[in-house]
Amino acid sequence: MASLRNIESVVLLVVIFEVCRGLGQDPMVTVGQGTLVGKTVTFQENKFINISKQIDLFLGVPFAEPPRRFEPPRPKEPWSDIWNATSFESSCFQNVHPINAPPSEDCLYLNVYAPNPTPTNAAVMVWIHGGSFNDGSAMSYDYYGVPMAAVGDVIVVTINYRVNIFSRFSTGDEAARGNYGMLDQVAALQWVQDNIRAFGGDENKVTIFGESAGAASVNFHMLSPLSKGLFHQAIMQSGNGVAPWSFEQHPENDRQKAERLGDAMGCDDVSDSSLLVECLRTKDANELMTAAARVYGGYQVTLDGVFMEDTPLNLYGKGEFAHVPVLAGFNEDEGTFVVVFSPPTFHGTPNPPPLPRILLNTLVADSVSVYDGDDDILEDAVFQEYVDWTTDDQDAVNYYRPVIDVISDSFFRCPTDVVVRKHVEAGDAVFKYFMTHGPSATSYFEIGEIIPFTPWLDAGHAEDLIFVFGMPFIEQLAGIHGHNLTDAEKAMSVQVMRYWTNFAKSGNPNSPSTVGNFDSWPEYTIPELRHKELSPEFKDGRAALARQCHLWNEHLYALAASTGNLDEDQKEWKESYTSWQNDMILWRTEFEEYQENTPCNE
């Protein structure tokens, strides 16, 4: 009898659901944990897309229980009432967050944007936001999935995950292994597998896509045994797991950092992992986040033996990665984002700021530190490539362009080259892009203050998001960014959305939907090295940054191998020679000052 009553209840719920749809009421969907009520919006655009579609929104859907600090996520328990999924939920704890989504440790929520009427076996796109693993939120109109869902007839899912110390903290043992934000993402992907069919999606046609730290996250899922089978295609925008900023290069330091954080927070016994974790769980979240920023500096995914069993390069070397179709690329001026935020006085200035040689020197020294070789020789090789030697001897040289290019190549563009080559060599279909167009608006803004448009940002880091998410067509972003784009740029956004959603549906950006009067996006192969330029013209190109990436990906490793084992006599001679050079420069300077200040006839 109990089973019969359950069947009757299900039938009644389905009937009510269909009647409500027919009467234009708010949409209702039943997932594994209970019933959700969402809302329906109409997306209409007559000039560039010529479309009028209804999209169902289910916002702030819980995919896990509120997490306990420094523990993996737990599955969401069932609820008895109808869950109101009509507004964004909290962002995960951070300093920077959307105004409409204040931060909280109770933050494991996602949003679903689904075509109405309910489709059958629609492709699913799961968005993983960026933010340096320090901040970011799915609860933002920047990642509003309505235009993409409408243009491509796909289901868009955007997910929250823990960031900064609440994701990264690790004691280096079983007490706290870290990578909690990555485990949150796994839980969200599992929720999609279990429930997306209720929205009309196909759990066997899931594309994960992300930008910056979100793109690195996508790549980590391609390398993690925990994510196997949870997705079927991957899009990486300006980031990956090979990039030096994305993966902890020295996980052996996790323990030391954990103890330093414990000391900073006043924990009594930092040598006992369990006691340290329990102590930090009692601390104020804001105070903990502030102290951690001083101890850690930045946040990366670490080698925990659970989510990541080895380093990304080792896993690629062993062939232990997901063999799925890949779409990946980068922007021409990735490095300008560093200058955007420091100092803020440069916002809105018509020309690039003057950057000194000492900044370039520091940047290059940091960039070559990941290679195990003679730092001076490696640095000289980088300077040889990036310094304009026709002006280097002049006073007041502006090193803006070399700084931007070193950041762009070493952090984003050349690590991408490593990853796409690994997949091509393994026989995976790869489509590569190079965004060369600097938009007439920016994706950057500060809470409560719009950053003035700055033309020298050009095709900067994250500026591709304007086009991928159709920002010029998002009403809620009016006055922030996107609406100042030219007609050609708005048409470009529509084309990019078609490419992205085509890839989600078929593993190829060229079909099934038509992509206008442009040449087909060529598959990236070796040695052809062809890519698609993201610009209003969508031209094809080849061998983007080939020389620079050979430096970072091949030549510096060869130099490191040949200089990393200098014997003691060579090292002593080198140090003495360097000291002698410095002494000669000092002597020459003092002698010139003497000549200028001492008349010869006295």
Coordinates of C-alpha atoms in Angstrom, one line a residue:
M1 CA 0.0 0.0 0.0
A2 CA 2.8 2.4 0.8
S3 CA 4.3 2.0 -2.6
L4 CA 0.9 2.5 -4.2
R5 CA 0.4 5.8 -2.3
N6 CA 3.9 6.9 -3.4
I7 CA 3.0 6.2 -7.0
E8 CA -0.3 8.2 -6.6
S9 CA 1.6 11.1 -5.1
V10 CA 4.1 11.2 -7.9
V11 CA 1.3 11.1 -10.5
L12 CA -0.6 13.9 -8.7
L13 CA 2.6 16.0 -8.5
V14 CA 3.2 15.5 -12.2
V15 CA -0.4 16.5 -13.0
I16 CA -0.1 19.6 -10.8
F17 CA 3.2 20.5 -12.4
E18 CA 1.9 20.3 -15.9
V19 CA -1.3 22.3 -15.0
C20 CA 0.8 25.0 -13.4
R21 CA 2.9 25.2 -16.5
G22 CA -0.2 25.5 -18.6
L23 CA -1.6 28.3 -16.5
G24 CA 1.7 30.2 -16.7
Q25 CA 2.5 29.7 -13.0
D26 CA 6.0 29.5 -11.6
P27 CA 7.9 26.3 -12.7
M28 CA 8.3 23.4 -10.3
V29 CA 10.8 20.6 -10.5
T30 CA 11.4 17.6 -8.2
V31 CA 15.0 16.6 -7.6
G32 CA 16.4 14.0 -5.3
Q33 CA 16.1 16.1 -2.2
G34 CA 12.6 17.6 -2.8
T35 CA 10.6 20.0 -4.9
L36 CA 11.9 23.3 -6.2
V37 CA 9.9 26.3 -7.3
G38 CA 11.6 28.7 -9.6
K39 CA 10.5 31.5 -11.9
T40 CA 10.2 32.1 -15.7
V41 CA 11.7 35.0 -17.6
T42 CA 11.3 36.0 -21.2
F43 CA 14.5 36.8 -23.1
Q44 CA 13.8 38.9 -26.2
E45 CA 16.3 40.5 -28.5
N46 CA 15.3 41.6 -32.0
K47 CA 18.3 43.3 -33.5
F48 CA 21.3 40.9 -33.1
I49 CA 19.7 37.5 -32.2
N50 CA 16.1 37.9 -33.4
I51 CA 14.8 35.7 -30.5
S52 CA 12.1 35.6 -28.0
K53 CA 12.3 32.6 -25.6
Q54 CA 11.2 31.8 -22.1
I55 CA 13.9 30.5 -19.7
D56 CA 13.2 28.9 -16.3
L57 CA 15.4 30.0 -13.5
F58 CA 16.1 28.0 -10.4
L59 CA 18.4 30.1 -8.2
G60 CA 20.1 29.3 -5.0
V61 CA 19.5 25.5 -5.2
P62 CA 21.4 23.6 -2.4
F63 CA 23.6 20.8 -3.7
A64 CA 25.2 20.0 -0.3
E65 CA 24.6 20.6 3.4
P66 CA 26.1 23.7 4.9
P67 CA 29.7 22.7 5.1
R68 CA 31.7 22.2 8.3
R69 CA 34.9 24.3 8.2
F70 CA 37.8 22.3 6.8
E71 CA 35.7 19.2 6.0
P72 CA 34.6 17.7 2.7
P73 CA 31.0 18.6 1.6
R74 CA 28.1 16.3 2.7
P75 CA 25.1 15.4 0.5
K76 CA 22.1 17.6 1.0
E77 CA 19.4 16.0 3.1
P78 CA 15.8 15.9 1.8
W79 CA 13.4 18.7 2.6
S80 CA 9.7 18.4 3.1
D81 CA 8.4 21.8 2.0
I82 CA 8.8 23.3 -1.4
W83 CA 12.2 25.0 -1.8
N84 CA 11.9 28.6 -3.0
A85 CA 14.5 28.9 -5.7
T86 CA 13.6 32.3 -7.1
S87 CA 16.6 34.4 -5.8
F88 CA 20.4 34.1 -5.4
E89 CA 21.8 32.7 -2.2
S90 CA 24.9 33.6 -0.3
S91 CA 28.4 33.8 -1.8
C92 CA 31.2 31.8 -0.2
F93 CA 33.1 33.7 2.5
Q94 CA 35.4 36.3 0.9
N95 CA 36.2 40.0 0.9
V96 CA 34.9 40.7 -2.6
H97 CA 31.3 39.6 -3.4
P98 CA 28.2 40.6 -5.3
I99 CA 26.1 43.2 -3.5
N100 CA 23.0 40.9 -3.7
A101 CA 24.9 37.8 -2.4
P102 CA 26.6 38.5 1.0
P103 CA 29.2 36.1 2.1
S104 CA 28.6 33.1 4.3
E105 CA 30.2 29.7 5.1
D106 CA 26.8 28.3 4.3
C107 CA 27.3 28.8 0.5
L108 CA 27.0 25.5 -1.4
Y109 CA 24.3 26.5 -3.8
L110 CA 24.0 26.5 -7.6
N111 CA 21.7 28.1 -10.2
V112 CA 20.0 26.3 -13.1
Y113 CA 18.9 28.2 -16.3
A114 CA 16.8 25.9 -18.5
P115 CA 14.7 26.5 -21.6
N116 CA 10.9 26.5 -21.3
P117 CA 9.2 24.4 -22.5
T118 CA 11.3 21.7 -20.8
P119 CA 13.6 20.3 -23.4
T120 CA 14.5 16.6 -24.0
N121 CA 18.1 15.6 -23.5
A122 CA 19.5 19.1 -23.7
A123 CA 23.2 19.7 -23.5
V124 CA 24.4 20.9 -20.1
M125 CA 27.0 23.6 -19.4
V126 CA 28.4 23.8 -15.9
W127 CA 30.2 27.1 -15.2
I128 CA 33.0 27.3 -12.7
H129 CA 33.8 30.9 -11.8
G130 CA 37.3 32.4 -11.5
G131 CA 38.8 34.6 -8.9
S132 CA 42.3 33.3 -8.1
F133 CA 40.8 30.7 -5.8
N134 CA 40.4 33.7 -3.4
D135 CA 37.0 35.1 -4.3
G136 CA 34.2 34.9 -6.9
S137 CA 30.6 33.7 -6.9
A138 CA 28.0 32.1 -9.1
M139 CA 25.4 34.4 -7.4
S140 CA 26.2 37.2 -9.9
Y141 CA 24.5 38.6 -13.0
D142 CA 28.0 38.5 -14.6
Y143 CA 27.3 34.8 -15.0
Y144 CA 23.6 35.1 -15.7
G145 CA 22.9 32.1 -17.9
V146 CA 19.8 33.4 -19.6
P147 CA 21.3 34.7 -22.9
M148 CA 23.4 31.6 -23.4
A149 CA 20.5 29.2 -22.6
A150 CA 18.3 31.1 -25.1
V151 CA 20.8 31.4 -27.9
G152 CA 22.0 27.8 -27.7
D153 CA 19.0 25.9 -26.3
V154 CA 21.2 24.5 -23.6
I155 CA 20.9 24.2 -19.8
V156 CA 23.4 26.4 -18.0
V157 CA 24.4 25.6 -14.4
T158 CA 26.5 28.0 -12.3
I159 CA 28.0 26.7 -9.1
N160 CA 29.5 28.1 -5.8
Y161 CA 32.5 26.6 -4.1
R162 CA 34.6 27.5 -1.1
V163 CA 37.5 29.8 -1.7
N164 CA 40.6 31.2 0.0
I165 CA 41.6 29.7 3.3
F166 CA 38.2 27.9 3.7
S167 CA 39.2 25.8 0.6
R168 CA 42.9 25.8 0.9
F169 CA 43.8 25.0 4.5
S170 CA 45.8 21.8 4.9
T171 CA 47.8 20.3 7.7
G172 CA 49.5 18.0 5.3
D173 CA 47.9 14.9 6.9
E174 CA 44.5 13.4 7.4
A175 CA 43.3 16.0 9.9
A176 CA 42.8 18.5 7.0
R177 CA 43.9 17.6 3.5
G178 CA 42.7 20.8 1.8
N179 CA 41.2 21.3 -1.6
Y180 CA 37.7 21.7 -0.1
G181 CA 36.6 24.0 -2.9
M182 CA 37.5 21.4 -5.5
L183 CA 35.5 18.8 -3.5
D184 CA 32.6 21.2 -3.5
Q185 CA 32.8 21.3 -7.3
V186 CA 32.8 17.5 -7.4
A187 CA 29.7 17.4 -5.3
A188 CA 28.0 19.9 -7.6
L189 CA 28.9 17.9 -10.7
Q190 CA 27.5 14.8 -9.0
W191 CA 24.3 16.7 -8.2
V192 CA 24.1 17.5 -11.9
Q193 CA 24.5 13.9 -12.8
D194 CA 21.8 12.9 -10.4
N195 CA 19.2 15.6 -11.1
I196 CA 19.7 17.5 -14.4
R197 CA 17.3 15.2 -16.2
A198 CA 14.4 16.7 -14.1
F199 CA 15.2 20.0 -15.9
G200 CA 15.3 18.4 -19.4
G201 CA 19.1 17.9 -19.4
D202 CA 21.2 15.0 -20.5
E203 CA 23.6 13.9 -17.8
N204 CA 25.7 12.2 -20.5
K205 CA 26.3 15.5 -22.3
V206 CA 27.9 17.7 -19.7
T207 CA 30.5 20.4 -20.6
I208 CA 32.4 22.0 -17.7
F209 CA 33.7 25.5 -18.5
G210 CA 35.5 28.2 -16.6
E211 CA 37.8 31.2 -16.7
S212 CA 41.1 31.8 -14.9
A213 CA 40.9 29.8 -11.6
G214 CA 37.7 28.3 -13.0
A215 CA 39.5 27.1 -16.1
A216 CA 42.3 25.7 -13.9
S217 CA 39.5 23.9 -11.9
V218 CA 38.2 22.5 -15.2
N219 CA 41.7 21.1 -15.9
F220 CA 42.1 19.7 -12.4
H221 CA 38.8 17.8 -12.9
M222 CA 40.4 16.4 -16.1
L223 CA 43.2 15.1 -13.9
S224 CA 41.3 13.9 -10.8
P225 CA 40.0 10.4 -10.3
L226 CA 37.1 11.8 -8.3
S227 CA 35.7 13.6 -11.3
K228 CA 35.8 10.7 -13.7
G229 CA 32.6 10.3 -15.6
L230 CA 31.1 13.5 -14.3
F231 CA 31.6 15.5 -17.5
H232 CA 32.2 14.8 -21.2
Q233 CA 33.7 18.0 -22.7
A234 CA 35.9 20.8 -21.3
I235 CA 36.3 24.6 -22.0
M236 CA 39.3 26.4 -20.5
Q237 CA 39.4 30.2 -20.8
S238 CA 42.7 31.7 -19.7
G239 CA 43.8 29.1 -17.2
N240 CA 44.8 25.5 -16.5
G241 CA 46.4 23.3 -13.9
V242 CA 49.9 23.7 -15.4
A243 CA 50.0 27.4 -14.8
P244 CA 52.4 28.3 -11.9
W245 CA 49.7 30.2 -10.0
S246 CA 47.2 27.4 -9.9
F247 CA 49.0 24.5 -8.2
E248 CA 51.0 24.5 -5.0
Q249 CA 54.6 23.8 -6.1
H250 CA 55.8 22.9 -2.6
P251 CA 53.0 21.0 -0.8
E252 CA 55.6 20.0 1.8
N253 CA 55.2 23.6 3.1
D254 CA 51.5 23.0 4.0
R255 CA 52.3 22.0 7.5
Q256 CA 54.5 25.0 8.2
K257 CA 51.8 27.4 6.9
A258 CA 49.1 25.7 9.0
E259 CA 51.2 26.1 12.1
R260 CA 52.0 29.8 11.3
L261 CA 48.2 30.4 10.8
G262 CA 47.5 28.7 14.2
D263 CA 50.1 30.9 15.9
A264 CA 48.6 34.0 14.3
M265 CA 45.1 33.0 15.5
G266 CA 46.3 32.3 19.1
C267 CA 45.9 28.5 19.0
D268 CA 47.7 26.8 21.9
D269 CA 49.1 23.6 20.4
V270 CA 49.8 24.0 16.7
S271 CA 51.9 20.8 16.6
D272 CA 48.9 18.6 17.0
S273 CA 46.9 18.6 13.8
S274 CA 43.6 17.7 15.3
L275 CA 43.8 20.3 18.0
L276 CA 44.9 22.9 15.5
V277 CA 42.0 22.2 13.2
E278 CA 39.5 22.3 16.1
C279 CA 41.0 25.6 17.3
L280 CA 40.7 27.2 13.9
R281 CA 37.1 26.1 13.6
T282 CA 36.2 28.3 16.6
K283 CA 37.7 31.4 15.1
D284 CA 35.9 34.3 13.6
A285 CA 35.7 33.9 9.8
N286 CA 36.8 37.4 9.0
E287 CA 39.7 37.3 11.4
L288 CA 40.8 33.9 10.0
M289 CA 40.6 35.1 6.4
T290 CA 42.7 38.2 7.2
A291 CA 45.4 36.3 9.0
A292 CA 45.5 33.6 6.3
A293 CA 46.1 36.2 3.6
R294 CA 49.3 37.3 5.4
V295 CA 50.5 33.7 5.8
Y296 CA 49.6 32.2 2.5
G297 CA 49.7 35.2 0.1
G298 CA 47.8 33.3 -2.6
Y299 CA 45.8 30.2 -2.8
Q300 CA 46.3 27.1 -5.0
V301 CA 45.1 23.6 -5.4
T302 CA 47.5 21.3 -3.5
L303 CA 48.6 17.7 -3.7
D304 CA 46.3 16.0 -1.2
G305 CA 46.4 12.4 -2.3
V306 CA 42.6 12.3 -2.7
F307 CA 41.5 14.9 -5.3
M308 CA 45.0 15.3 -6.7
E309 CA 47.2 12.2 -6.6
D310 CA 50.2 13.7 -8.4
T311 CA 51.3 17.0 -10.0
P312 CA 49.5 18.0 -13.2
L313 CA 52.7 17.6 -15.3
N314 CA 53.3 14.1 -13.9
L315 CA 49.7 13.1 -14.5
Y316 CA 49.9 14.3 -18.1
G317 CA 53.3 12.5 -18.5
K318 CA 51.7 9.3 -17.4
G319 CA 48.6 9.7 -19.6
E320 CA 46.3 9.9 -16.6
F321 CA 43.8 12.5 -17.7
A322 CA 40.3 12.6 -19.2
H323 CA 40.3 12.1 -23.0
V324 CA 37.5 14.5 -23.9
P325 CA 37.0 17.2 -26.6
V326 CA 38.7 20.4 -25.5
L327 CA 38.2 24.1 -26.3
A328 CA 40.8 26.3 -24.8
G329 CA 42.5 29.7 -25.4
F330 CA 43.7 33.0 -24.0
N331 CA 43.6 36.7 -24.6
E332 CA 46.2 38.9 -26.2
D333 CA 46.7 41.2 -23.1
E334 CA 46.2 38.9 -20.2
G335 CA 48.7 40.7 -18.0
T336 CA 46.9 44.1 -17.9
F337 CA 44.6 42.9 -15.1
V338 CA 47.6 43.1 -12.7
V339 CA 47.9 46.8 -13.3
V340 CA 44.1 47.4 -13.2
F341 CA 44.0 46.9 -9.4
S342 CA 47.2 48.5 -8.3
P343 CA 47.4 51.4 -8.1
P344 CA 43.7 52.4 -8.7
T345 CA 44.9 55.9 -9.9
F346 CA 45.5 54.4 -13.3
H347 CA 41.8 53.6 -13.9
G348 CA 40.5 55.5 -16.8
T349 CA 43.8 56.9 -17.9
P350 CA 44.2 57.1 -21.7
N351 CA 47.8 55.7 -21.8
P352 CA 49.5 52.8 -20.1
P353 CA 51.2 53.6 -16.8
P354 CA 55.0 53.9 -16.6
L355 CA 56.5 50.8 -15.2
P356 CA 60.1 50.7 -14.0
R357 CA 62.8 48.1 -14.9
I358 CA 63.0 47.0 -11.3
L359 CA 59.4 45.7 -11.6
L360 CA 60.3 43.7 -14.7
N361 CA 63.4 42.3 -12.9
T362 CA 61.3 41.2 -9.9
L363 CA 58.7 39.6 -12.2
V364 CA 61.2 37.7 -14.2
A365 CA 63.1 36.5 -11.2
D366 CA 59.8 35.2 -9.8
S367 CA 58.8 33.6 -13.1
V368 CA 62.0 31.6 -13.5
S369 CA 62.1 30.4 -9.9
V370 CA 60.0 27.4 -10.8
Y371 CA 62.9 26.1 -13.0
D372 CA 65.7 24.2 -11.3
G373 CA 68.6 26.0 -12.8
D374 CA 70.9 29.0 -12.6
D375 CA 68.5 31.9 -12.0
D376 CA 70.8 34.6 -13.5
I377 CA 71.2 32.7 -16.8
L378 CA 67.5 31.9 -17.0
E379 CA 66.6 35.5 -16.3
D380 CA 69.0 36.7 -19.0
A381 CA 67.2 34.4 -21.5
V382 CA 63.9 36.0 -20.6
F383 CA 65.3 39.5 -20.9
Q384 CA 66.7 38.7 -24.3
E385 CA 63.2 37.8 -25.5
Y386 CA 61.2 40.6 -24.0
V387 CA 63.3 43.7 -23.6
D388 CA 63.4 46.3 -26.4
W389 CA 67.1 46.7 -26.7
T390 CA 66.8 49.7 -29.0
T391 CA 65.6 51.8 -26.1
D392 CA 66.9 49.9 -23.0
D393 CA 69.9 52.3 -22.6
Q394 CA 67.7 55.4 -22.5
D395 CA 66.6 57.1 -19.4
A396 CA 63.0 56.7 -18.2
V397 CA 62.1 53.8 -20.3
N398 CA 58.6 52.5 -19.8
Y399 CA 58.7 48.7 -19.3
Y400 CA 54.9 48.4 -19.4
R401 CA 54.8 46.2 -22.5
P402 CA 57.5 43.7 -21.4
V403 CA 55.8 43.4 -18.0
I404 CA 52.4 42.7 -19.5
D405 CA 53.9 40.2 -22.0
V406 CA 55.9 38.3 -19.4
I407 CA 52.8 37.9 -17.2
S408 CA 50.6 37.0 -20.2
D409 CA 53.0 34.3 -21.5
S410 CA 54.3 32.7 -18.3
F411 CA 51.0 32.7 -16.4
F412 CA 48.4 32.0 -19.1
R413 CA 49.3 31.6 -22.7
C414 CA 52.2 29.2 -22.6
P415 CA 50.8 26.9 -20.0
T416 CA 47.8 26.7 -22.2
D417 CA 50.1 25.6 -25.1
V418 CA 51.4 22.8 -22.9
V419 CA 47.9 21.5 -22.1
V420 CA 46.4 21.6 -25.6
R421 CA 49.5 19.9 -27.0
K422 CA 49.1 17.0 -24.5
H423 CA 45.6 16.4 -25.6
V424 CA 46.4 16.7 -29.3
E425 CA 49.2 14.1 -28.9
A426 CA 46.7 11.8 -27.1
G427 CA 44.3 12.0 -30.0
D428 CA 41.7 14.3 -28.4
A429 CA 39.8 16.8 -30.5
V430 CA 41.1 20.3 -29.6
F431 CA 39.9 23.8 -30.7
K432 CA 42.0 26.7 -29.7
Y433 CA 41.2 30.4 -29.7
F434 CA 43.2 33.6 -29.3
M435 CA 41.1 36.7 -28.4
T436 CA 42.8 39.7 -30.1
H437 CA 40.0 42.2 -29.8
G438 CA 40.0 44.7 -27.0
P439 CA 36.4 45.5 -26.2
S440 CA 34.9 49.0 -25.9
A441 CA 33.8 48.2 -22.3
T442 CA 35.3 46.3 -19.5
S443 CA 34.2 43.3 -17.4
Y444 CA 35.9 44.8 -14.3
F445 CA 34.0 46.6 -11.6
E446 CA 34.3 47.2 -7.9
I447 CA 31.6 46.9 -5.3
G448 CA 29.7 50.2 -5.3
E449 CA 32.1 51.8 -7.8
I450 CA 32.3 51.3 -11.5
I451 CA 35.9 51.2 -12.8
P452 CA 36.2 53.8 -15.6
F453 CA 36.8 52.4 -19.0
T454 CA 40.6 52.1 -19.6
P455 CA 41.5 51.6 -23.3
W456 CA 45.0 50.1 -22.5
L457 CA 43.4 47.1 -20.9
D458 CA 42.9 45.9 -24.5
A459 CA 42.1 42.2 -24.7
G460 CA 42.8 41.8 -21.0
H461 CA 42.3 38.9 -18.6
A462 CA 38.6 38.1 -18.2
E463 CA 37.4 40.5 -20.9
D464 CA 36.2 37.4 -22.9
L465 CA 33.4 37.0 -20.3
I466 CA 31.7 40.0 -21.9
F467 CA 31.2 37.9 -25.1
V468 CA 30.8 34.4 -23.6
F469 CA 27.9 35.4 -21.3
G470 CA 26.3 37.9 -23.6
M471 CA 26.7 40.8 -21.2
P472 CA 25.4 43.4 -23.6
F473 CA 22.1 41.6 -23.5
I474 CA 21.8 41.3 -19.7
E475 CA 19.4 43.9 -18.5
Q476 CA 20.6 43.8 -14.9
L477 CA 24.1 44.9 -16.0
A478 CA 22.9 48.1 -17.6
G479 CA 25.2 50.9 -16.4
I480 CA 27.9 48.5 -15.2
H481 CA 29.5 47.0 -18.3
G482 CA 28.6 45.6 -21.7
H483 CA 26.0 48.0 -22.9
N484 CA 28.6 50.4 -24.3
L485 CA 29.8 47.8 -26.8
T486 CA 29.6 48.6 -30.5
D487 CA 27.1 46.9 -32.8
A488 CA 30.0 44.8 -34.2
E489 CA 31.0 43.7 -30.7
K490 CA 27.4 42.8 -29.8
A491 CA 27.2 40.6 -32.9
M492 CA 30.6 39.2 -31.8
S493 CA 29.0 38.2 -28.5
V494 CA 26.2 36.3 -30.2
Q495 CA 28.7 34.5 -32.4
V496 CA 30.9 33.5 -29.4
M497 CA 27.8 32.1 -27.6
R498 CA 26.9 30.1 -30.6
Y499 CA 30.5 28.7 -30.8
W500 CA 30.4 27.8 -27.1
T501 CA 27.0 26.2 -27.1
N502 CA 27.7 24.3 -30.3
F503 CA 30.7 22.8 -28.7
A504 CA 28.6 21.8 -25.7
K505 CA 26.1 20.0 -28.0
S506 CA 28.5 18.3 -30.4
G507 CA 32.1 18.7 -29.3
N508 CA 32.7 21.0 -32.3
P509 CA 32.1 24.7 -32.3
N510 CA 31.0 24.7 -35.9
S511 CA 27.8 22.7 -35.5
P512 CA 24.9 21.9 -35.2
S513 CA 23.8 25.6 -35.3
T514 CA 24.9 27.8 -38.1
V515 CA 27.8 30.2 -37.3
G516 CA 27.4 32.9 -39.9
N517 CA 29.5 33.8 -42.9
F518 CA 32.8 32.9 -41.2
D519 CA 35.4 30.2 -42.1
S520 CA 34.9 27.0 -40.0
W521 CA 36.8 27.0 -36.8
P522 CA 39.8 24.8 -37.6
E523 CA 40.8 21.9 -35.3
Y524 CA 44.1 22.5 -33.5
T525 CA 46.6 20.0 -34.7
I526 CA 50.4 19.5 -34.8
P527 CA 52.2 20.8 -36.7
E528 CA 49.5 23.0 -38.3
L529 CA 48.8 24.9 -34.9
R530 CA 45.7 26.6 -36.3
H531 CA 43.3 28.6 -34.1
K532 CA 40.3 31.0 -34.3
E533 CA 40.8 34.6 -33.5
L534 CA 38.1 36.0 -31.2
S535 CA 37.4 39.4 -32.9
P536 CA 34.5 40.8 -34.9
E537 CA 36.1 39.3 -38.1
F538 CA 36.8 35.8 -36.6
K539 CA 39.8 35.2 -38.7
D540 CA 41.9 32.0 -38.6
G541 CA 45.4 32.2 -37.3
R542 CA 48.3 29.8 -36.6
A543 CA 51.2 29.3 -34.3
A544 CA 50.2 32.0 -31.8
L545 CA 53.1 32.9 -29.5
A546 CA 55.1 29.9 -30.8
R547 CA 58.5 31.5 -30.2
Q548 CA 57.7 32.8 -26.8
C549 CA 56.1 29.5 -25.7
H550 CA 59.1 27.6 -26.9
L551 CA 61.2 29.7 -24.5
W552 CA 58.9 29.0 -21.5
N553 CA 58.0 25.4 -22.3
E554 CA 61.3 24.1 -23.8
H555 CA 64.3 26.4 -23.8
L556 CA 64.2 27.4 -20.1
Y557 CA 64.0 23.7 -19.1
A558 CA 67.0 22.9 -21.3
L559 CA 68.9 25.8 -19.8
A560 CA 68.0 24.8 -16.3
A561 CA 69.2 21.2 -17.0
S562 CA 72.5 22.5 -18.3
T563 CA 73.1 25.0 -15.5
G564 CA 71.5 23.5 -12.5
N565 CA 74.5 21.3 -11.6
L566 CA 77.4 23.7 -11.7
D567 CA 80.2 22.4 -9.6
E568 CA 81.5 24.4 -6.6
D569 CA 84.4 25.9 -8.5
Q570 CA 82.1 27.2 -11.2
K571 CA 79.7 28.6 -8.7
E572 CA 82.5 30.3 -6.8
W573 CA 83.9 31.8 -10.0
K574 CA 80.5 33.0 -11.1
E575 CA 79.8 34.6 -7.8
S576 CA 83.2 36.3 -7.8
Y577 CA 82.7 37.4 -11.4
T578 CA 79.3 38.9 -10.6
S579 CA 80.8 40.6 -7.5
W580 CA 83.6 42.0 -9.6
Q581 CA 81.1 43.3 -12.2
N582 CA 79.1 45.1 -9.5
D583 CA 82.3 46.6 -8.0
M584 CA 83.4 47.8 -11.5
I585 CA 80.0 49.5 -12.0
L586 CA 80.3 51.2 -8.5
W587 CA 83.9 52.2 -9.2
R588 CA 83.0 53.7 -12.6
T589 CA 80.1 55.6 -11.1
E590 CA 82.3 57.1 -8.4
F591 CA 85.0 57.9 -10.8
E592 CA 82.6 59.8 -13.1
E593 CA 81.3 61.7 -10.2
Y594 CA 84.9 62.6 -9.2
Q595 CA 85.6 63.8 -12.7
E596 CA 82.5 66.0 -12.8
N597 CA 83.1 67.5 -9.4
T598 CA 86.9 68.0 -9.5
P599 CA 88.4 70.6 -11.9
C600 CA 91.6 69.3 -13.5
N601 CA 93.4 72.6 -13.2
E602 CA 93.2 72.8 -9.5

